[in-house]
XYZ file of C-alpha atoms in Angstrom:
587
model
C -30.778 67.375 -57.752
C -32.188 65.601 -60.824
C -30.824 62.718 -62.893
C -31.690 62.316 -66.562
C -31.261 59.115 -68.599
C -32.625 57.452 -71.703
C -33.946 53.941 -72.354
C -33.908 52.387 -75.819
C -36.211 49.400 -76.335
C -38.627 48.003 -78.903
C -37.402 50.462 -81.543
C -38.156 53.567 -79.465
C -36.176 55.977 -77.265
C -37.609 57.539 -74.107
C -36.002 59.939 -71.624
C -36.736 60.115 -67.931
C -35.816 62.534 -65.148
C -35.542 61.337 -61.584
C -36.125 64.068 -58.978
C -38.330 64.855 -56.006
C -41.459 64.428 -58.155
C -40.402 61.170 -59.813
C -38.205 59.017 -57.596
C -38.281 55.835 -59.699
C -39.132 54.374 -63.095
C -41.028 51.098 -62.780
C -40.866 48.444 -65.516
C -43.352 45.587 -66.011
C -46.352 44.272 -67.888
C -48.844 46.243 -65.799
C -50.265 49.395 -67.388
C -49.468 51.450 -64.282
C -45.701 51.106 -64.831
C -43.781 54.021 -66.328
C -42.389 51.484 -68.816
C -45.244 49.077 -69.626
C -44.325 46.147 -71.898
C -47.589 44.229 -72.097
C -46.718 41.997 -75.059
C -43.854 40.123 -73.330
C -45.283 37.296 -71.219
C -41.848 36.658 -69.710
C -42.074 39.938 -67.793
C -43.843 40.111 -64.429
C -46.559 42.636 -63.716
C -44.140 44.667 -61.535
C -40.787 43.337 -62.667
C -38.080 45.919 -61.825
C -37.420 49.564 -61.057
C -34.719 52.136 -61.871
C -33.841 54.752 -59.260
C -31.002 57.118 -58.263
C -29.012 56.819 -55.036
C -25.553 57.995 -53.920
C -24.853 59.673 -57.233
C -25.530 56.469 -59.228
C -28.450 55.047 -61.166
C -29.511 51.564 -60.077
C -31.767 48.790 -61.422
C -33.500 46.653 -58.820
C -35.470 43.439 -59.276
C -38.806 43.791 -57.479
C -39.551 40.101 -57.023
C -40.002 39.019 -60.647
C -40.608 35.431 -61.731
C -37.834 35.183 -64.322
C -35.246 37.543 -62.900
C -33.553 40.721 -64.159
C -30.288 40.648 -66.137
C -27.665 43.345 -66.800
C -25.354 42.494 -69.680
C -26.687 38.907 -69.422
C -25.707 38.542 -65.755
C -28.575 38.097 -63.327
C -29.053 40.840 -60.763
C -29.077 39.493 -57.217
C -31.007 42.424 -55.781
C -29.812 45.670 -57.299
C -27.067 46.655 -59.727
C -25.510 50.023 -60.715
C -26.014 51.054 -64.321
C -23.377 52.443 -66.676
C -23.898 54.108 -70.037
C -24.576 51.431 -72.678
C -25.595 48.670 -70.237
C -28.232 46.270 -71.536
C -31.056 45.329 -69.179
C -32.972 42.159 -70.087
C -36.404 41.394 -68.672
C -38.061 38.287 -70.129
C -37.452 38.547 -73.864
C -37.138 42.329 -73.954
C -33.861 44.236 -73.914
C -33.542 47.855 -72.781
C -30.348 49.846 -73.379
C -29.504 52.355 -70.631
C -28.056 55.701 -71.897
C -26.788 58.670 -69.935
C -26.459 60.542 -73.249
C -28.951 60.394 -76.125
C -27.826 58.884 -79.427
C -28.373 60.732 -82.687
C -30.111 57.869 -84.490
C -31.731 55.263 -82.312
C -32.612 53.169 -85.374
C -28.899 52.704 -86.099
C -27.718 52.062 -82.537
C -30.493 49.788 -81.249
C -29.307 46.231 -80.720
C -31.672 44.009 -82.684
C -33.745 41.926 -80.290
C -32.065 38.581 -80.824
C -35.228 37.174 -79.305
C -38.608 36.387 -80.711
C -41.284 39.041 -80.470
C -44.607 37.197 -80.241
C -47.717 39.353 -80.256
C -51.274 38.090 -80.537
C -53.152 39.757 -83.371
C -55.842 40.879 -80.924
C -53.177 42.548 -78.754
C -51.670 44.131 -81.870
C -54.998 45.771 -82.716
C -55.352 46.992 -79.137
C -51.849 48.442 -79.298
C -52.629 50.325 -82.531
C -55.665 51.931 -80.902
C -53.687 52.844 -77.765
C -50.790 54.242 -79.763
C -53.061 56.341 -81.970
C -54.884 57.750 -78.935
C -51.591 58.518 -77.182
C -50.229 60.229 -80.282
C -53.267 62.482 -80.560
C -53.087 63.390 -76.888
C -49.351 64.130 -76.985
C -49.342 66.217 -80.158
C -49.769 69.976 -79.588
C -51.324 72.249 -82.242
C -48.023 73.857 -83.182
C -45.454 71.451 -81.779
C -43.889 68.761 -83.951
C -44.114 65.114 -82.802
C -41.512 64.132 -80.212
C -40.537 60.959 -78.304
C -42.765 60.081 -75.368
C -41.182 60.918 -71.974
C -42.031 60.283 -68.358
C -41.980 64.051 -67.895
C -42.583 66.864 -70.300
C -38.875 67.264 -71.059
C -37.683 67.202 -74.677
C -34.641 65.213 -75.802
C -31.681 67.214 -77.171
C -32.329 68.667 -80.602
C -31.712 66.267 -83.470
C -29.095 67.090 -86.057
C -30.000 68.234 -89.532
C -30.108 64.667 -90.809
C -33.030 63.893 -88.485
C -34.126 60.273 -88.166
C -37.652 61.646 -88.049
C -37.392 62.341 -91.779
C -36.349 58.755 -92.462
C -39.117 57.461 -90.224
C -41.678 59.624 -92.013
C -40.426 58.393 -95.395
C -40.732 54.782 -94.220
C -44.278 55.424 -93.004
C -45.213 56.995 -96.335
C -43.801 53.966 -98.158
C -45.702 51.562 -95.927
C -48.915 53.523 -96.438
C -48.345 53.394 -100.196
C -48.005 49.615 -100.068
C -51.298 49.321 -98.188
C -52.968 51.562 -100.766
C -51.692 49.411 -103.634
C -52.866 46.220 -101.970
C -56.261 47.752 -101.219
C -56.527 48.651 -104.924
C -55.601 45.075 -105.842
C -58.461 43.832 -103.685
C -60.880 45.752 -105.879
C -59.331 44.684 -109.170
C -58.325 41.069 -108.581
C -60.760 38.296 -109.283
C -58.095 35.603 -109.111
C -56.637 34.814 -105.684
C -53.312 33.526 -107.055
C -52.699 36.840 -108.863
C -53.513 38.746 -105.676
C -51.132 36.570 -103.652
C -48.305 37.212 -106.144
C -48.885 40.977 -106.121
C -48.964 41.069 -102.318
C -45.622 39.298 -101.990
C -43.963 41.612 -104.497
C -45.243 44.688 -102.645
C -44.200 43.301 -99.256
C -40.596 42.620 -100.283
C -40.369 46.146 -101.691
C -40.507 47.324 -98.060
C -39.001 44.366 -96.177
C -35.847 43.035 -97.920
C -36.520 39.320 -97.434
C -34.544 36.618 -99.192
C -37.589 34.383 -99.367
C -41.279 34.769 -98.738
C -44.411 32.748 -99.201
C -48.154 32.886 -98.725
C -49.644 29.610 -97.537
C -53.248 28.458 -97.231
C -54.676 25.691 -95.056
C -56.169 22.981 -97.273
C -57.236 19.627 -95.903
C -55.679 20.488 -92.559
C -52.233 21.096 -94.109
C -50.419 24.282 -95.120
C -50.009 24.569 -98.899
C -47.806 27.131 -100.675
C -49.916 29.378 -102.920
C -47.321 32.010 -103.811
C -43.548 32.014 -103.358
C -40.868 34.718 -103.611
C -37.140 34.164 -104.080
C -34.372 35.673 -106.165
C -36.481 38.555 -107.397
C -39.286 36.463 -108.839
C -42.682 35.156 -107.780
C -43.899 31.634 -108.494
C -46.838 29.421 -107.536
C -44.541 26.908 -105.822
C -40.862 26.939 -104.829
C -38.202 25.015 -106.710
C -36.990 21.837 -105.000
C -33.846 23.583 -103.717
C -35.834 26.461 -102.250
C -38.490 24.505 -100.366
C -39.022 26.120 -96.992
C -38.465 23.747 -94.096
C -41.145 25.425 -92.056
C -40.580 25.411 -88.294
C -43.349 23.685 -86.378
C -42.614 26.055 -83.501
C -43.402 29.102 -85.652
C -46.342 27.308 -87.276
C -47.888 26.553 -83.887
C -47.473 30.133 -82.691
C -48.993 31.594 -85.869
C -51.746 29.085 -86.693
C -52.768 27.832 -83.256
C -51.991 30.859 -81.091
C -53.048 33.434 -83.713
C -49.840 35.400 -83.096
C -47.546 37.507 -85.256
C -43.929 36.308 -84.911
C -40.734 38.361 -85.389
C -37.201 37.136 -84.665
C -33.815 38.506 -85.760
C -31.430 35.925 -84.300
C -32.825 32.423 -84.413
C -29.700 30.695 -83.108
C -29.600 32.582 -79.803
C -33.347 32.629 -79.299
C -34.454 30.391 -76.395
C -38.051 30.343 -77.662
C -36.918 28.806 -80.951
C -34.158 26.568 -79.624
C -35.922 23.500 -81.017
C -36.429 25.069 -84.441
C -33.580 23.159 -86.063
C -35.359 23.224 -89.402
C -34.763 26.999 -89.499
C -31.196 26.988 -88.197
C -29.894 24.398 -90.675
C -31.002 26.679 -93.521
C -28.878 29.528 -92.163
C -31.915 31.663 -91.377
C -31.374 34.553 -88.978
C -34.470 36.754 -89.362
C -38.108 35.685 -89.607
C -41.455 37.441 -89.792
C -44.684 35.460 -89.931
C -48.339 36.505 -89.481
C -51.634 34.601 -89.694
C -54.399 35.125 -92.228
C -57.083 35.298 -89.548
C -60.490 36.973 -89.422
C -61.058 36.709 -85.680
C -62.736 33.313 -85.959
C -61.079 31.255 -88.676
C -57.428 30.962 -89.739
C -57.011 30.618 -93.512
C -53.210 30.477 -93.676
C -50.169 32.710 -93.157
C -47.598 35.034 -94.722
C -43.935 34.161 -94.065
C -40.662 36.061 -94.712
C -37.073 35.112 -93.840
C -33.489 36.286 -94.359
C -30.042 34.744 -93.758
C -28.810 38.006 -92.199
C -29.845 40.073 -89.174
C -32.124 42.628 -90.820
C -32.941 45.929 -89.148
C -36.030 46.121 -91.376
C -37.368 43.027 -89.621
C -38.859 45.214 -86.902
C -42.165 45.780 -85.137
C -43.252 48.548 -87.509
C -42.940 46.247 -90.505
C -44.487 43.391 -88.516
C -47.443 45.709 -88.019
C -47.476 46.442 -91.763
C -47.391 42.718 -92.546
C -50.273 42.131 -90.136
C -52.324 44.906 -91.777
C -51.649 43.358 -95.207
C -52.682 39.946 -93.857
C -55.960 41.470 -92.654
C -56.661 42.895 -96.114
C -55.798 39.592 -97.814
C -58.015 37.699 -95.370
C -60.954 39.958 -96.261
C -60.370 39.213 -99.937
C -60.170 35.469 -99.273
C -63.439 35.578 -97.359
C -65.120 37.560 -100.132
C -63.781 35.205 -102.812
C -64.923 32.079 -100.932
C -68.354 33.639 -100.359
C -68.750 34.342 -104.084
C -67.620 30.793 -104.931
C -70.151 29.445 -102.445
C -72.909 31.506 -104.075
C -71.911 30.265 -107.538
C -71.856 26.663 -106.314
C -75.219 27.119 -104.631
C -76.644 28.587 -107.828
C -75.298 25.669 -109.871
C -76.738 23.174 -107.372
C -80.099 24.930 -107.486
C -80.138 24.541 -111.271
C -79.295 20.847 -110.888
C -82.074 20.463 -108.332
C -84.525 22.212 -110.657
C -83.533 19.834 -113.464
C -83.814 16.795 -111.164
C -87.222 17.996 -109.944
C -88.402 18.308 -113.552
C -87.213 14.748 -114.227
C -88.982 13.499 -111.098
C -92.227 15.077 -112.285
C -92.134 12.829 -115.359
C -91.773 9.761 -113.117
C -94.732 10.685 -110.897
C -98.027 11.193 -112.788
C -100.076 14.211 -111.805
C -103.441 12.565 -112.458
C -105.138 9.193 -112.178
C -105.107 7.184 -115.425
C -108.264 6.849 -117.556
C -109.348 3.253 -116.901
C -112.737 1.647 -117.483
C -114.454 0.427 -114.287
C -112.185 2.573 -112.123
C -112.293 6.123 -110.820
C -109.530 7.666 -108.779
C -107.281 10.575 -107.806
C -103.682 11.165 -106.734
C -101.939 13.701 -104.505
C -98.271 14.488 -104.009
C -96.713 17.270 -101.928
C -92.976 17.143 -101.358
C -91.562 18.852 -98.257
C -88.375 19.631 -100.241
C -87.654 20.448 -103.856
C -86.813 16.771 -104.316
C -88.707 14.088 -102.418
C -88.282 10.420 -101.600
C -91.899 9.390 -102.215
C -92.854 7.637 -105.444
C -95.962 6.288 -107.101
C -96.814 5.066 -110.566
C -99.311 2.924 -112.486
C -97.973 0.281 -114.895
C -99.801 -1.971 -117.322
C -98.748 -5.617 -116.975
C -98.518 -8.016 -119.976
C -101.767 -9.775 -118.916
C -103.707 -6.463 -118.929
C -103.851 -5.912 -115.187
C -102.894 -2.533 -113.721
C -100.012 -2.452 -111.217
C -100.351 0.369 -108.678
C -97.067 1.117 -106.891
C -96.488 3.498 -103.991
C -93.084 3.657 -102.275
C -91.019 5.649 -99.811
C -87.260 5.832 -100.375
C -85.159 6.420 -97.249
C -83.944 10.007 -97.059
C -84.681 13.215 -98.920
C -83.042 15.401 -101.516
C -80.769 14.409 -104.387
C -79.802 10.958 -103.023
C -83.403 9.865 -102.590
C -84.334 11.315 -105.987
C -81.575 9.313 -107.709
C -82.736 6.062 -106.107
C -86.332 6.918 -107.016
C -85.257 7.232 -110.655
C -83.524 3.845 -110.433
C -86.609 2.309 -108.814
C -88.764 3.550 -111.688
C -86.341 2.160 -114.264
C -86.244 -1.250 -112.541
C -90.051 -1.439 -112.326
C -90.475 -0.349 -115.927
C -88.189 -3.172 -117.025
C -89.719 -5.828 -114.752
C -93.289 -4.961 -115.737
C -92.505 -5.909 -119.331
C -91.788 -9.483 -118.215
C -94.411 -12.080 -117.420
C -93.694 -12.382 -113.707
C -96.115 -12.922 -110.866
C -96.112 -10.208 -108.197
C -93.944 -12.198 -105.764
C -91.238 -12.813 -108.380
C -91.318 -9.188 -109.507
C -90.757 -7.895 -105.956
C -88.025 -10.454 -105.279
C -86.131 -9.349 -108.369
C -86.664 -5.686 -107.482
C -85.318 -6.304 -103.947
C -82.135 -7.898 -105.314
C -81.483 -4.998 -107.674
C -81.902 -2.368 -104.953
C -79.677 -4.344 -102.551
C -76.961 -4.680 -105.193
C -77.058 -0.992 -106.067
C -77.067 0.279 -102.472
C -75.124 -2.538 -100.759
C -77.825 -2.821 -98.109
C -77.213 0.749 -96.893
C -80.430 2.294 -98.265
C -83.915 0.781 -98.140
C -87.309 1.270 -99.752
C -90.761 0.565 -98.335
C -93.312 -0.272 -101.033
C -96.927 -1.317 -101.508
C -97.846 -3.075 -104.755
C -101.391 -3.784 -105.975
C -102.119 -5.690 -109.201
C -105.763 -5.022 -110.145
C -108.027 -6.607 -112.735
C -110.326 -3.660 -113.358
C -112.993 -5.706 -115.111
C -113.595 -8.139 -112.256
C -112.452 -6.169 -109.208
C -110.049 -8.938 -108.229
C -106.760 -7.654 -106.829
C -103.462 -9.106 -105.595
C -101.286 -7.135 -103.231
C -98.026 -7.287 -101.301
C -96.940 -4.877 -98.573
C -93.102 -4.637 -98.395
C -92.690 -2.906 -95.045
C -94.995 -0.047 -96.056
C -98.092 1.536 -94.507
C -101.154 -0.714 -94.740
C -103.571 0.233 -97.499
C -107.047 1.243 -96.243
C -110.246 -0.176 -97.799
C -113.594 1.491 -97.104
C -116.667 -0.322 -98.402
C -119.796 1.352 -99.666
C -121.617 0.499 -96.411
C -118.959 2.347 -94.331
C -117.081 -0.681 -93.016
C -113.306 -0.754 -93.411
C -110.269 -3.026 -93.211
C -106.482 -2.897 -93.733
C -104.367 -4.604 -96.379
C -101.251 -5.474 -94.372
C -99.767 -8.828 -95.483
C -96.581 -8.961 -97.512
C -92.841 -9.176 -97.035
C -89.719 -7.342 -95.834
C -88.517 -3.875 -96.657
C -86.737 -3.762 -100.014
C -82.954 -3.463 -100.225
C -81.801 -4.517 -96.761
C -81.281 -8.235 -97.494
C -80.353 -9.792 -100.861
C -83.215 -12.292 -100.666
C -86.721 -12.149 -99.219
C -90.085 -13.929 -99.299
C -92.886 -11.703 -100.561
C -96.341 -13.066 -99.770
C -99.094 -12.095 -102.184
C -102.697 -11.861 -100.922
C -105.830 -11.781 -103.091
C -108.795 -9.518 -102.323
C -111.983 -8.711 -104.174
C -113.294 -5.169 -104.412
C -117.018 -4.556 -104.209
C -119.041 -1.992 -106.140
C -118.145 1.502 -104.824
C -115.267 0.328 -102.599
C -112.535 2.884 -101.879
C -108.868 1.869 -101.589
C -106.242 4.344 -100.327
C -102.516 3.728 -100.854
C -100.394 6.333 -99.042
C -97.024 7.074 -97.433
C -96.261 7.782 -93.772
C -96.140 11.536 -94.395
C -99.952 11.429 -94.159
C -100.337 9.558 -90.870
C -97.226 11.160 -89.260
C -98.170 14.761 -90.011
C -97.756 16.500 -86.649
C -99.260 19.486 -84.885
C -97.948 21.917 -82.238
C -98.968 19.491 -79.473
C -96.641 16.870 -81.014
C -99.598 14.674 -81.968
C -99.672 12.654 -85.201
C -102.628 12.824 -87.547
C -102.640 9.039 -87.375
C -104.257 6.216 -89.314
C -107.487 6.263 -87.273
C -108.198 9.850 -88.347
C -107.571 8.845 -91.985
C -110.026 5.929 -91.737
C -112.647 8.078 -90.022
C -112.259 10.775 -92.673
C -112.643 8.298 -95.557
C -115.754 6.803 -94.011
C -117.329 10.249 -93.612
C -116.389 11.415 -97.105
C -116.972 8.148 -99.031
C -119.963 9.474 -100.993
C -117.870 12.247 -102.611
C -115.774 11.849 -105.741
C -112.110 10.726 -105.361
C -110.885 14.201 -106.426
C -113.049 15.882 -103.787
C -111.978 13.381 -101.119
C -108.267 13.975 -101.818
C -108.599 17.743 -101.817
C -110.506 17.746 -98.526
C -108.065 15.253 -96.983
C -105.117 17.586 -97.697
C -107.078 20.532 -96.272
C -107.917 18.548 -93.134
C -104.284 17.561 -92.589
C -103.106 21.172 -93.073
C -105.699 22.406 -90.582
C -104.535 19.764 -88.103
C -100.876 20.826 -88.502
C -101.613 24.508 -87.916
C -98.393 26.553 -88.083
C -96.142 23.529 -87.726
C -94.225 22.990 -90.979
C -94.551 19.897 -93.133
C -91.769 17.446 -92.212
C -92.319 14.705 -94.794
C -93.679 14.140 -98.273
C -97.465 13.770 -98.490
C -98.391 11.180 -101.130
C -101.371 8.996 -101.952
C -103.415 7.119 -104.587
C -107.175 6.783 -104.066
C -108.936 4.084 -106.123
C -112.708 3.527 -106.445
C -114.079 0.400 -108.092
C -117.063 1.280 -110.320
C -118.135 -1.651 -112.519
C -119.598 -0.493 -115.788
C -117.879 2.905 -115.752
C -116.586 3.762 -119.198
C -113.540 5.914 -120.048
C -114.606 9.432 -121.049
């Protein structure tokens, strides 16, 4: 003898036949159950079973964590079922029927509980449902409800709910098509957000709706629907008191949320902000791309809406996926535009920096020389220049500003302006550097520093005065091949408001070479993590001292590059090479 019954749950109706082949219908989260409800975490893997015995149909709890309830009364062990009984497992209700209803959409009790489904699980469910539908559909047979056995439900009346369901699906598909078209046409996100809300409420009759984006760690309303109109922000009376419970589930847990009876929902019992507004039904989904959450779409209604169901929650999730793709595309384009604008600014700043750093040694009687400058970035922090002092001496400056890029370039420009102004005054070298130190400290509040080497040279006599402010020592190579370092001076510029800058006098001999450089030269590294070092620089200058300054500089750069091998340049490479040649005339 067989027993046939129907179960209505999660907006579907399934019929089962208990006989010698199928003695029970198992219910739980596990996929092996005849009724598998994987999305409800309140249901145990093997929660309950339905079976026939003594002419009755029974439900039996099979050792679940949270218990089994019939008409909201907990089942001690087993309980007989009557037509219309409601079985509750976790947050899911199943209605037991001995006779099939004509329209399950009309007779289903709305959940009255929150349906919380992770977006990842939703996508998995879509794939499973599509595969099951293809497997169940015969070549000539129309679609029918899934059953535990291949037994069809009684024939539907002429006014078949299948027609209504098909019409709803067509409408939902049309909405997705319109939104997909908007993605191609819209260049403005706010316009897209408005259009999306209007299309959504054409399917789901919400009283209010909004699209919110996360900005500065907070949710901000970008589009709002109420009373048949869309606005950028809600009026004061319509501001949504957004439940932190729902917000946490959607933003933090990446879950789609559906509830149709907030007041009786144990999962939202602390959501007073919703209840005081008289809200009964809520749908909310994240704008999430699998890695980053951009915001959410929210709908609510003061009544229990049958259109707030899992099918429309799925539609809302699909729309959210499309909107998220558009947001990502829009932000990517904005990033490209910003990058392009910054590149133009960098190009302009680099052009300005070129005017501050001369590309050749000045034409000066009694002196020969060369310069080199290779920045590791588009904008560098190295600086050099040659100024003419009021008494006719030449002031050679080489400096290294802390950092790279735009910040260092801006300070370099300030440094040049300060020096240009100070060199017009009749100051000795110590006073000039003291004043320069104060200006840099005031501008940067001691947070940025500059190392600098200054050399004031009387070209006619070969007498020179220098001060090393925390910079690399200058290297002097005499005509006979001997060498020494010019190291004395004072502190790094900019750290302290005041400093003592000691000036030392030296006298250059006929043919002497003097190299002023930055640490990018000595700290150039190779694959073995060795530095080129000052000793190699001195040795090179001694070996090459009979060549012209231009030739020496060119070969020095080549030697450093050969030493580095494939290892990239990590710092600016800058230097000024001076040779004292009494009697040399300007060409």
